[in-house]
Coordinates of C-alpha atoms in Angstrom, one line a residue:
Chain A
X199 CA -18.9 106.8 281.9
X200 CA -16.3 108.1 280.0
X201 CA -13.4 106.0 279.1
X202 CA -10.8 108.0 279.5
X203 CA -10.9 109.7 283.2
X204 CA -8.0 111.6 283.3
X205 CA -6.3 115.0 282.8
X206 CA -2.9 115.3 281.6
X207 CA 0.2 116.7 284.2
X208 CA 0.6 118.9 281.6
X209 CA -2.5 120.9 281.3
X210 CA -2.8 121.2 285.4
X211 CA 1.4 122.3 285.0
X212 CA 0.0 125.3 283.2
X213 CA -2.7 126.1 284.6
X214 CA -1.2 126.5 287.8
X215 CA 2.1 127.9 286.5
X216 CA 4.3 125.4 288.3
X217 CA 7.5 124.5 287.9
X218 CA 9.2 121.1 286.9
X219 CA 11.9 119.9 289.5
X220 CA 11.6 116.2 288.4
X221 CA 10.5 114.9 284.6
X222 CA 11.8 114.6 281.7
X223 CA 9.2 113.9 279.8
X224 CA 5.9 115.0 280.8
X225 CA 4.1 113.7 278.1
X226 CA 1.8 111.0 279.0
X227 CA 1.9 111.3 282.3
X228 CA -1.5 112.2 283.4
X229 CA -4.1 112.3 287.0
X230 CA -7.0 109.8 287.4
X231 CA -7.5 111.5 290.6
X232 CA -6.5 114.3 292.4
X233 CA -5.5 113.6 296.3
X234 CA -5.2 117.0 298.2
X235 CA -4.0 116.2 301.3
X236 CA -0.8 116.7 304.2
X237 CA -1.5 113.5 305.9
X238 CA 0.8 110.6 304.3
X239 CA -1.2 107.6 306.4
X240 CA -4.0 108.8 305.0
X241 CA -2.2 108.4 300.9
X242 CA -1.2 105.2 301.5
X243 CA -4.5 103.8 303.2
X244 CA -7.2 105.7 300.4
X245 CA -5.2 106.9 297.9
X246 CA -6.0 104.9 294.4
X247 CA -3.4 104.0 291.6
X248 CA -2.8 106.8 289.1
X249 CA -3.5 110.1 291.7
X250 CA -1.2 113.1 292.0
X251 CA -1.1 114.5 295.2
X252 CA -1.0 118.3 296.0
X253 CA 1.2 118.4 299.2
X254 CA 2.3 121.1 301.1
X255 CA 3.9 118.2 303.3
X256 CA 7.6 118.8 301.7
X257 CA 9.5 115.7 303.5
X258 CA 10.8 112.2 301.9
X259 CA 7.8 110.9 303.2
X260 CA 5.3 112.3 301.0
X261 CA 7.4 111.0 297.8
X262 CA 7.5 107.8 299.3
X263 CA 3.9 107.0 300.2
X264 CA 3.1 108.6 296.5
X265 CA 5.7 106.0 295.2
X266 CA 3.8 103.0 296.9
X267 CA 0.0 104.5 296.5
X268 CA 1.3 104.2 292.8
X269 CA 0.7 108.3 292.8
X270 CA 1.9 109.0 288.9
X271 CA 3.0 113.3 290.0
X272 CA 3.5 115.1 293.3
X273 CA 2.9 118.7 293.4
X274 CA 4.3 120.9 295.8
X275 CA 2.3 123.7 297.3
X276 CA 3.2 127.8 298.1
X277 CA 6.7 127.1 296.6
X278 CA 7.4 124.3 298.4
X279 CA 10.6 123.2 296.8
X280 CA 11.3 119.1 297.4
X281 CA 15.5 118.5 298.9
X282 CA 17.9 116.6 296.9
X283 CA 17.2 113.3 298.2
X284 CA 13.6 113.5 297.6
X285 CA 13.9 114.4 294.1
X286 CA 16.4 111.4 293.9
X287 CA 13.9 109.4 294.9
X288 CA 11.5 110.4 293.1
X289 CA 13.8 110.4 290.0
X290 CA 15.0 106.8 290.8
X291 CA 11.0 106.0 291.5
X292 CA 9.5 107.2 288.4
X293 CA 7.4 110.4 290.0
X294 CA 6.9 113.8 288.4
X295 CA 7.2 116.9 290.4
X296 CA 5.7 119.4 289.8
X297 CA 6.3 123.3 292.5
X298 CA 3.4 126.2 292.3
X299 CA 3.2 129.2 293.9
X300 CA -0.7 128.4 294.7
X301 CA -2.1 126.9 297.8
X302 CA -4.5 124.5 298.1
X303 CA -7.4 125.6 297.6
X304 CA -7.0 128.1 294.5
X305 CA -4.9 125.0 293.3
X306 CA -7.7 122.7 293.5
X307 CA -9.8 125.4 291.3
X308 CA -7.9 125.4 288.4
X309 CA -7.4 122.3 288.2
X310 CA -11.6 121.4 288.7
X311 CA -11.1 123.9 285.5
X312 CA -9.2 122.0 283.5
X313 CA -10.7 120.2 280.0
X314 CA -10.8 116.5 281.4
X315 CA -13.0 114.5 283.5
X316 CA -12.6 112.9 286.7
X317 CA -14.7 110.4 288.8
X318 CA -16.6 112.4 291.8
X319 CA -17.0 109.3 294.5
X320 CA -20.6 111.2 295.2
X321 CA -20.4 111.7 298.5
X322 CA -20.0 108.6 299.8
X323 CA -18.2 107.9 302.7
X324 CA -14.6 106.0 301.9
X325 CA -15.2 103.6 304.4
X326 CA -18.4 102.0 305.6
X327 CA -18.2 98.9 306.9
X328 CA -20.4 96.3 305.3
X329 CA -21.1 92.7 305.9
X330 CA -18.6 90.9 304.8
X331 CA -16.6 93.3 302.7
X332 CA -13.4 92.7 301.5
X333 CA -11.1 95.5 300.3
X334 CA -8.1 94.2 297.9
X335 CA -5.0 95.7 297.3
X336 CA -2.4 95.2 295.2
X337 CA 1.6 95.7 295.6
X338 CA 4.8 95.0 293.9
X339 CA 8.2 94.6 295.2
X340 CA 11.4 94.3 293.4
X341 CA 14.6 91.9 293.8
X342 CA 17.5 93.2 295.7
X343 CA 16.0 96.7 296.3
X344 CA 17.1 97.0 299.7
X345 CA 15.9 101.0 299.5
X346 CA 12.6 100.4 299.4
X347 CA 12.4 97.2 301.7
X348 CA 9.8 96.9 304.0
X349 CA 6.9 99.5 302.5
X350 CA 4.8 96.5 301.2
X351 CA 4.1 96.1 304.6
X352 CA 4.1 99.5 305.6
X353 CA 1.7 100.5 303.8
X354 CA -0.7 97.2 304.2
X355 CA -0.3 97.8 308.2
X356 CA -0.8 101.5 307.7
X357 CA -4.3 100.3 305.7
X358 CA -5.4 98.1 308.0
X359 CA -4.9 100.2 310.7
X360 CA -7.2 102.6 309.6
X361 CA -9.6 100.3 308.5
X362 CA -9.7 99.1 312.4
X363 CA -8.7 96.1 313.3
X364 CA -7.2 94.6 316.0
X365 CA -3.5 96.0 317.3
X366 CA -2.7 92.6 318.3
X367 CA -4.0 90.7 314.6
X368 CA -1.9 93.6 313.0
X369 CA 0.9 93.5 314.6
X370 CA 1.0 89.8 313.4
X371 CA 0.4 90.6 309.9
X372 CA 2.8 93.6 309.9
X373 CA 5.9 91.1 311.2
X374 CA 4.5 88.1 308.1
X375 CA 4.5 90.7 305.9
X376 CA 7.4 91.7 306.6
X377 CA 9.0 88.7 306.7
X378 CA 7.6 87.6 303.4
X379 CA 8.9 91.1 302.1
X380 CA 12.2 90.4 302.8
X381 CA 12.6 86.9 301.2
X382 CA 11.5 88.0 297.8
X383 CA 14.2 91.9 298.2
X384 CA 16.9 89.5 299.6
X385 CA 16.0 86.0 297.0
X386 CA 13.8 86.5 294.6
X387 CA 13.4 88.5 291.4
X388 CA 10.4 90.3 292.0
X389 CA 6.9 89.5 293.7
X390 CA 3.2 90.7 293.6
X391 CA 1.7 91.5 296.7
X392 CA -2.3 91.2 297.2
X393 CA -3.9 92.5 300.5
X394 CA -7.3 90.8 301.1
X395 CA -9.3 92.3 304.0
X396 CA -12.4 91.2 305.3
X397 CA -14.8 91.2 308.0
X398 CA -13.6 87.6 309.0
X399 CA -10.2 87.0 307.3
X400 CA -7.1 88.8 306.7
X401 CA -5.1 87.6 303.7
X402 CA -1.8 88.4 302.0
X403 CA -0.5 86.5 299.2
X404 CA 3.4 86.5 298.4
X405 CA 3.6 85.6 294.8
X406 CA 7.0 85.6 293.8
X407 CA 9.4 84.8 290.8
X408 CA 12.3 83.4 291.9
X409 CA 14.8 80.0 292.2
X410 CA 12.4 78.7 294.7
X411 CA 12.5 76.5 297.8
X412 CA 13.5 72.6 297.6
X413 CA 12.5 71.1 300.4
X414 CA 9.2 73.4 301.6
X415 CA 8.3 71.0 304.3
X416 CA 11.6 70.8 306.2
X417 CA 12.0 74.6 305.3
X418 CA 9.1 74.9 307.5
X419 CA 9.5 72.3 310.5
X420 CA 13.7 72.9 311.1
X421 CA 13.4 76.4 310.9
X422 CA 10.3 76.7 313.2
X423 CA 12.4 75.6 316.0
X424 CA 16.1 77.0 315.0
X425 CA 16.4 79.6 312.2
X426 CA 20.5 79.9 311.5
X427 CA 23.0 79.9 309.4
X428 CA 23.9 76.3 308.9
X429 CA 19.6 75.8 307.5
X430 CA 21.5 78.9 304.9
X431 CA 24.5 76.9 303.8
X432 CA 22.1 73.6 303.4
X433 CA 20.6 76.0 300.7
X434 CA 17.2 76.9 302.7
X435 CA 18.6 80.3 302.0
X436 CA 15.4 81.4 300.7
X437 CA 13.0 79.3 302.5
X438 CA 14.6 82.0 305.7
X439 CA 11.4 83.9 307.5
X440 CA 8.9 81.2 307.0
X441 CA 9.0 79.8 310.5
X442 CA 8.3 83.3 311.8
X443 CA 5.8 83.6 309.0
X444 CA 4.5 80.2 310.6
X445 CA 4.3 81.9 313.7
X446 CA 2.0 84.6 313.3
X447 CA -0.4 83.4 311.2
X448 CA -3.6 81.2 311.2
X449 CA -2.9 79.1 308.1
X450 CA 0.7 79.8 305.6
X451 CA 0.0 77.6 303.1
X452 CA 3.3 77.3 301.0
X453 CA 3.7 76.4 296.9
X454 CA 7.2 76.3 295.2
X455 CA 8.6 74.6 292.3
X456 CA 12.4 75.2 291.6
X457 CA 13.5 77.8 288.6
X458 CA 10.1 79.1 289.1
X459 CA 8.8 81.0 292.0
X460 CA 7.3 80.6 295.4
X461 CA 4.0 81.5 296.9
X462 CA 2.5 82.0 299.9
X463 CA -0.9 82.4 301.5
X464 CA -1.0 83.8 304.9
X465 CA -4.5 83.7 306.3
X466 CA -5.3 85.4 309.5
X467 CA -8.3 84.7 311.4
X468 CA -10.8 87.6 313.0
X469 CA -12.1 87.3 316.1
Chain B
X160 CA -21.5 134.0 302.8
X161 CA -22.6 133.1 305.4
X162 CA -21.9 129.6 306.8
X163 CA -25.5 128.2 307.2
X164 CA -25.6 129.0 303.7
X165 CA -22.6 127.0 302.8
X166 CA -23.8 124.1 305.4
X167 CA -27.4 124.2 303.6
X168 CA -26.1 123.9 300.2
X169 CA -23.1 121.1 300.5
X170 CA -25.2 119.3 302.9
X171 CA -22.4 119.6 305.5
X172 CA -23.3 117.3 308.6
X173 CA -22.7 119.8 312.0
X174 CA -20.8 118.4 314.8
X175 CA -20.6 121.0 317.4
X176 CA -22.9 123.6 319.0
X177 CA -23.4 126.2 315.8
X178 CA -22.7 130.1 315.5
X179 CA -23.3 132.6 313.0
X180 CA -20.9 132.7 311.2
X181 CA -19.5 134.9 308.4
X182 CA -16.9 132.7 305.8
X183 CA -14.3 135.2 303.8
X184 CA -12.3 132.2 301.5
X185 CA -11.4 128.7 301.8
X186 CA -8.2 127.4 303.5
X187 CA -6.4 123.9 303.0
X188 CA -4.0 122.1 304.8
X189 CA -3.3 118.8 307.3
X190 CA -0.5 121.2 308.6
X191 CA -0.8 123.2 311.3
X192 CA 2.6 125.0 311.2
X193 CA 0.8 126.2 307.1
X194 CA -2.8 127.4 309.4
X195 CA -0.1 129.6 311.2
X196 CA 1.5 130.9 308.1
X197 CA -1.1 130.9 306.0
X198 CA -4.9 131.2 307.3
X199 CA -7.0 133.6 307.4
X200 CA -10.0 135.2 309.6
X201 CA -13.5 133.8 309.1
X202 CA -11.0 131.5 306.4
X203 CA -13.5 128.1 306.2
X204 CA -11.0 125.8 306.9
X205 CA -11.0 121.6 305.4
X206 CA -8.6 119.2 306.8
X207 CA -8.5 115.5 307.6
X208 CA -7.2 116.6 310.8
X209 CA -9.5 115.4 314.1
X210 CA -6.6 116.0 317.2
X211 CA -7.7 118.2 319.8
X212 CA -5.1 121.2 318.4
X213 CA -7.0 121.6 315.9
X214 CA -9.6 123.8 318.0
X215 CA -6.4 125.6 319.3
X216 CA -5.6 126.7 315.3
X217 CA -8.5 128.0 314.8
X218 CA -9.3 130.2 317.6
X219 CA -5.4 131.6 317.3
X220 CA -6.6 132.7 313.7
X221 CA -9.7 132.8 313.9
X222 CA -11.4 131.3 311.4
X223 CA -15.2 130.4 310.6
X224 CA -15.2 127.0 311.0
X225 CA -13.4 123.8 309.9
X226 CA -14.5 120.9 307.5
X227 CA -13.3 116.9 308.4
X228 CA -13.1 115.4 305.0
X229 CA -13.7 112.0 303.5
X230 CA -16.0 110.9 306.7
X231 CA -13.0 111.5 308.9
X232 CA -14.9 110.1 312.5
X233 CA -13.9 113.2 315.2
X234 CA -13.3 111.6 318.6
X235 CA -15.4 113.1 321.3
X236 CA -12.7 115.1 323.2
X237 CA -12.3 116.8 320.1
X238 CA -16.4 118.0 320.0
X239 CA -16.5 118.9 323.2
X240 CA -13.3 121.3 323.3
X241 CA -15.0 122.7 319.9
X242 CA -18.2 123.3 322.1
X243 CA -16.3 125.3 325.2
X244 CA -14.4 127.2 323.1
X245 CA -17.0 128.4 321.0
X246 CA -15.3 126.3 317.4
X247 CA -17.5 125.7 314.9
X248 CA -16.9 121.8 313.4
X249 CA -18.8 120.3 310.2
X250 CA -18.3 117.2 308.4
X251 CA -18.4 115.9 305.2
X252 CA -17.8 113.0 302.9
X253 CA -16.7 114.1 300.1
X254 CA -12.5 114.1 300.2
X255 CA -10.7 117.4 300.4
X256 CA -10.8 118.0 296.7
X257 CA -14.2 117.4 296.4
X258 CA -15.7 119.7 298.4
X259 CA -12.9 122.5 297.0
X260 CA -14.6 122.4 294.0
X261 CA -17.5 122.3 295.2
X262 CA -17.7 125.9 297.2
X263 CA -15.8 127.6 294.1
X264 CA -19.0 126.2 292.4
X265 CA -21.1 128.3 295.1
X266 CA -19.3 131.3 294.8
X267 CA -16.4 131.0 297.1
X268 CA -13.3 132.7 295.7
X269 CA -9.3 132.2 296.0
X270 CA -8.8 135.0 297.7
Chain C
X148 CA 12.8 166.1 319.6
X149 CA 9.9 163.7 320.2
X150 CA 10.3 160.5 319.0
X151 CA 7.6 159.5 316.8
X152 CA 5.5 156.7 317.5
X153 CA 4.4 154.1 315.5
X154 CA 1.1 151.6 316.3
X155 CA 2.2 149.0 314.2
X156 CA 0.8 146.8 311.3
X157 CA 2.0 143.6 311.7
X158 CA 2.8 140.9 309.2
X159 CA 4.8 137.5 308.9
X160 CA 7.6 137.7 306.5
X161 CA 10.5 135.5 306.6
X162 CA 8.8 132.3 306.4
X163 CA 11.1 129.7 306.4
X164 CA 10.3 126.1 306.9
X165 CA 12.4 123.6 309.8
X166 CA 12.1 121.5 312.4
X167 CA 11.6 121.2 315.7
X168 CA 14.3 118.2 317.5
X169 CA 13.5 117.2 320.8
X170 CA 16.4 115.6 322.3
X171 CA 17.4 113.5 325.9
X172 CA 19.9 113.0 328.2
X173 CA 19.7 109.2 329.4
X174 CA 23.0 110.2 332.0
X175 CA 20.8 112.6 332.9
X176 CA 17.5 113.6 332.0
X177 CA 17.7 116.9 330.8
X178 CA 16.0 117.3 327.9
X179 CA 17.0 119.7 324.7
X180 CA 14.7 121.1 322.2
X181 CA 16.5 123.1 319.3
X182 CA 14.9 124.6 315.6
X183 CA 17.3 123.6 312.1
X184 CA 16.3 123.4 309.1
X185 CA 18.2 120.3 308.0
X186 CA 16.0 118.3 306.0
X187 CA 17.6 115.5 307.8
X188 CA 17.6 116.0 311.7
X189 CA 20.3 114.0 313.2
X190 CA 19.6 110.9 314.4
X191 CA 22.4 109.0 316.0
X192 CA 23.1 109.5 319.3
X193 CA 26.0 111.7 320.2
X194 CA 27.9 112.8 323.9
X195 CA 28.3 116.3 324.9
X196 CA 30.9 116.5 327.9
X197 CA 28.9 114.9 330.6
X198 CA 25.3 114.2 328.6
X199 CA 25.0 111.3 325.5
X200 CA 22.0 112.2 323.9
X201 CA 19.2 110.9 321.9
X202 CA 17.2 112.5 319.7
X203 CA 13.3 111.6 321.2
X204 CA 10.7 113.7 318.3
X205 CA 11.0 115.5 315.5
X206 CA 8.3 117.7 314.2
X207 CA 7.7 120.1 311.0
X208 CA 8.0 123.7 312.4
X209 CA 8.7 127.2 310.5
X210 CA 10.3 130.7 312.0
X211 CA 9.2 133.7 310.6
X212 CA 9.8 137.2 311.7
X213 CA 7.1 140.3 311.9
X214 CA 7.4 143.3 310.2
X215 CA 5.4 146.9 310.2
X216 CA 3.8 147.4 307.4
X217 CA 3.6 151.2 308.3
X218 CA 7.5 151.9 309.7
X219 CA 9.2 148.8 307.8
X220 CA 10.1 147.9 311.5
X221 CA 11.5 143.8 311.6
X222 CA 10.8 141.7 314.7
X223 CA 12.3 138.9 314.7
X224 CA 11.2 135.4 316.9
X225 CA 13.2 133.4 316.5
X226 CA 13.1 132.4 320.3
X227 CA 9.9 130.8 319.6
X228 CA 9.2 127.0 320.0
X229 CA 5.7 127.6 319.8
X230 CA 1.9 128.9 321.3
X231 CA -0.4 126.5 323.2
X232 CA -3.9 127.4 324.4
X233 CA -4.8 127.5 328.1
X234 CA -7.3 124.4 328.9
X235 CA -8.3 125.4 332.4
X236 CA -6.9 122.2 334.1
X237 CA -5.1 123.8 337.1
X238 CA -7.2 126.2 338.7
X239 CA -4.4 127.2 340.5
X240 CA -2.6 128.4 337.6
X241 CA -1.9 131.3 337.1
X242 CA -3.3 131.1 333.6
X243 CA -6.5 129.3 334.3
X244 CA -7.0 132.0 336.5
X245 CA -6.4 134.9 333.7
X246 CA -8.2 131.9 331.0
X247 CA -10.9 132.2 332.8
X248 CA -11.4 135.7 333.7
X249 CA -11.3 136.4 329.7
X250 CA -13.6 133.5 328.7
X251 CA -16.5 135.8 328.7
X252 CA -15.4 138.3 327.0
X253 CA -14.1 135.5 324.2
X254 CA -11.5 136.2 324.4
X255 CA -9.3 132.5 324.5
X256 CA -5.8 132.6 326.5
X257 CA -2.6 131.3 324.5
X258 CA 1.2 130.3 326.5
X259 CA 4.5 131.4 324.1
X260 CA 6.7 129.0 324.9
X261 CA 10.7 128.9 323.9
X262 CA 12.8 126.2 323.5
X263 CA 14.2 123.9 326.5
X264 CA 16.0 124.3 328.8
X265 CA 14.2 127.2 330.1
X266 CA 17.0 128.5 332.1
X267 CA 20.2 128.1 329.8
X268 CA 18.2 129.6 326.5
X269 CA 16.5 133.4 325.6
X270 CA 13.4 133.6 325.7
X271 CA 10.5 136.2 324.5
X272 CA 10.4 139.3 326.6
X273 CA 7.0 140.7 327.2
X274 CA 7.2 143.2 325.1
X275 CA 7.2 140.6 321.8
X276 CA 4.7 138.8 323.5
X277 CA 3.0 142.0 323.2
X278 CA 4.0 142.7 319.5
X279 CA 3.1 138.7 318.5
X280 CA -0.7 139.4 320.0
X281 CA -0.9 142.5 318.7
X282 CA -0.7 140.3 315.4
X283 CA -3.2 137.6 315.7
X284 CA -6.2 140.6 317.1
X285 CA -5.1 143.5 314.4
X286 CA -6.1 140.4 311.9
X287 CA -9.4 139.4 312.6
X288 CA -12.1 141.1 311.1
X289 CA -15.6 139.5 312.5
X290 CA -13.7 140.9 316.0
X291 CA -15.7 138.8 318.4
X292 CA -13.0 137.0 319.8
X293 CA -9.9 137.8 320.5
X294 CA -6.4 136.1 322.0
X295 CA -4.3 137.1 325.3
X296 CA -0.6 135.8 324.8
X297 CA 1.3 134.6 328.0
X298 CA 4.8 134.1 328.9
X299 CA 5.6 130.6 330.0
X300 CA 7.3 131.8 333.2
X301 CA 3.9 131.8 334.7
X302 CA 2.2 128.3 333.9
X303 CA 2.2 126.6 337.2
X304 CA 3.6 123.5 336.1
X305 CA 4.6 122.5 332.5
X306 CA 5.2 118.8 332.6
X307 CA 1.4 118.5 333.7
X308 CA 0.2 121.2 331.5
X309 CA -2.8 120.6 329.3
X310 CA -2.7 123.1 327.2
X311 CA -3.1 122.6 323.5
X312 CA 0.0 122.3 321.6
X313 CA -0.5 123.8 317.7
X314 CA 1.9 121.7 316.1
X315 CA 2.2 118.9 313.4
X316 CA 1.7 115.6 315.1
X317 CA 2.4 112.5 313.2
X318 CA 3.1 114.3 309.4
X319 CA 6.3 112.0 309.4
X320 CA 5.1 109.0 309.6
X321 CA 3.7 106.7 307.6
X322 CA 1.3 104.2 309.0
X323 CA -1.8 105.7 310.9
X324 CA -1.3 106.6 314.5
X325 CA -2.1 105.0 318.1
X326 CA -6.4 105.2 317.8
X327 CA -7.5 106.1 314.7

């Protein structure tokens, strides 16, 4: 298999005769995969990192989904041009946006003709439920990025829904992940979130860089029944949300180091 | 190109009753609003949408058939409605992009 | 002087994308729909006289005109909110009766409906409905099937109608819809 499987966005721009809407420097921007779709819940669930989105959906959801799925660029088809809100979001998140008059079939054909190698799935269906099949996803959260707060839990919820887990377990996972995510946004510098979804259990790991929690046991105990303002004043700010996470999960493991950060390992058992 | 030829060459799975159709072009979109403005009669429609209203869109435009990509499961009620209204629904595990590259490979040009 | 009648050949032009917003007044239960080009439809509740409107739904949509390629005549369709295919849910409904009659000829019946409230908004004329029907039929090549468009006025009960509305569902939400 060739080492570098990708197509440069410059070549794509040329072949589609596309206009650059967002993107000062196209050098270094490339496509590892091409995702042709207007259904953003699919993009969230199946989209691979480093992909370029071809779409006719000219709304902010297309940009948000591309960002969450870690796509490098979006190409709007049929001459559709994104509005200023969409452009601003893309610019902030370093996503290149092009616009072409071509429709989706024409765009796919032209891109396929460009020199370069794109991995083909060989016709294997994207969702096969095998024994003990575990699907893993990784996400990033930036502290104090309130504009994006909630996106990781939304993306995780989408993936779990698409795989087909029971809605009740999804709800518990979404709530727990959301609490954990908000905690990072409010109190940490950044975090890495890992989702491991298997047939028997689902594990969400939130590993942050931050001030850490002074007294984990106390934060879990007291908060469990009374999450209050006074707790925050006592310095348990960064432990907030733990009670709710504990309530909604089957197993919660918290490790924390003052001045370094906190790691939450949240387990849910699939019945 | 005959629909059956495309089905055979690309190993598409037939989910509904089959009919003899002539395919003139390919239309790709998951937005029914785009179908209404841009799809043409006798187009082969590639989509991941599986809702019953896709049947409504196929017949309004008179597209040749609908191919559901990415191995998406088509609900029984959509298949039943399609059979009642003579709409052909096909399925493939390939992604939309991959199927598009295969279609041009067997000779279906962009119109 | 006799007016030359053009047997029009239609083409869709002036396509503009937007949204159809559905609002409901929680005081009177009144429902209203309208088309807007706004990228960001108003999501806050607002008061208008006796009504307190809340946005219920926002869906992708578009507007278009039909232009005759022979004589240049343009017909606008701003009163059209959507088209839906009759699926024959009520044998006593006039639309179903028409559907049943035309089914063996492979003529599919579609209902053109306008914006709500029906009695307060300008609705499509029969003439425009016929033009729209001609547009979709003229394009057909293999001509094994045709369509017939009827006005929503003959739908027996809109609230219980099972016609398949051609519209984008769940495009603006980020998680997979229920039941998938």
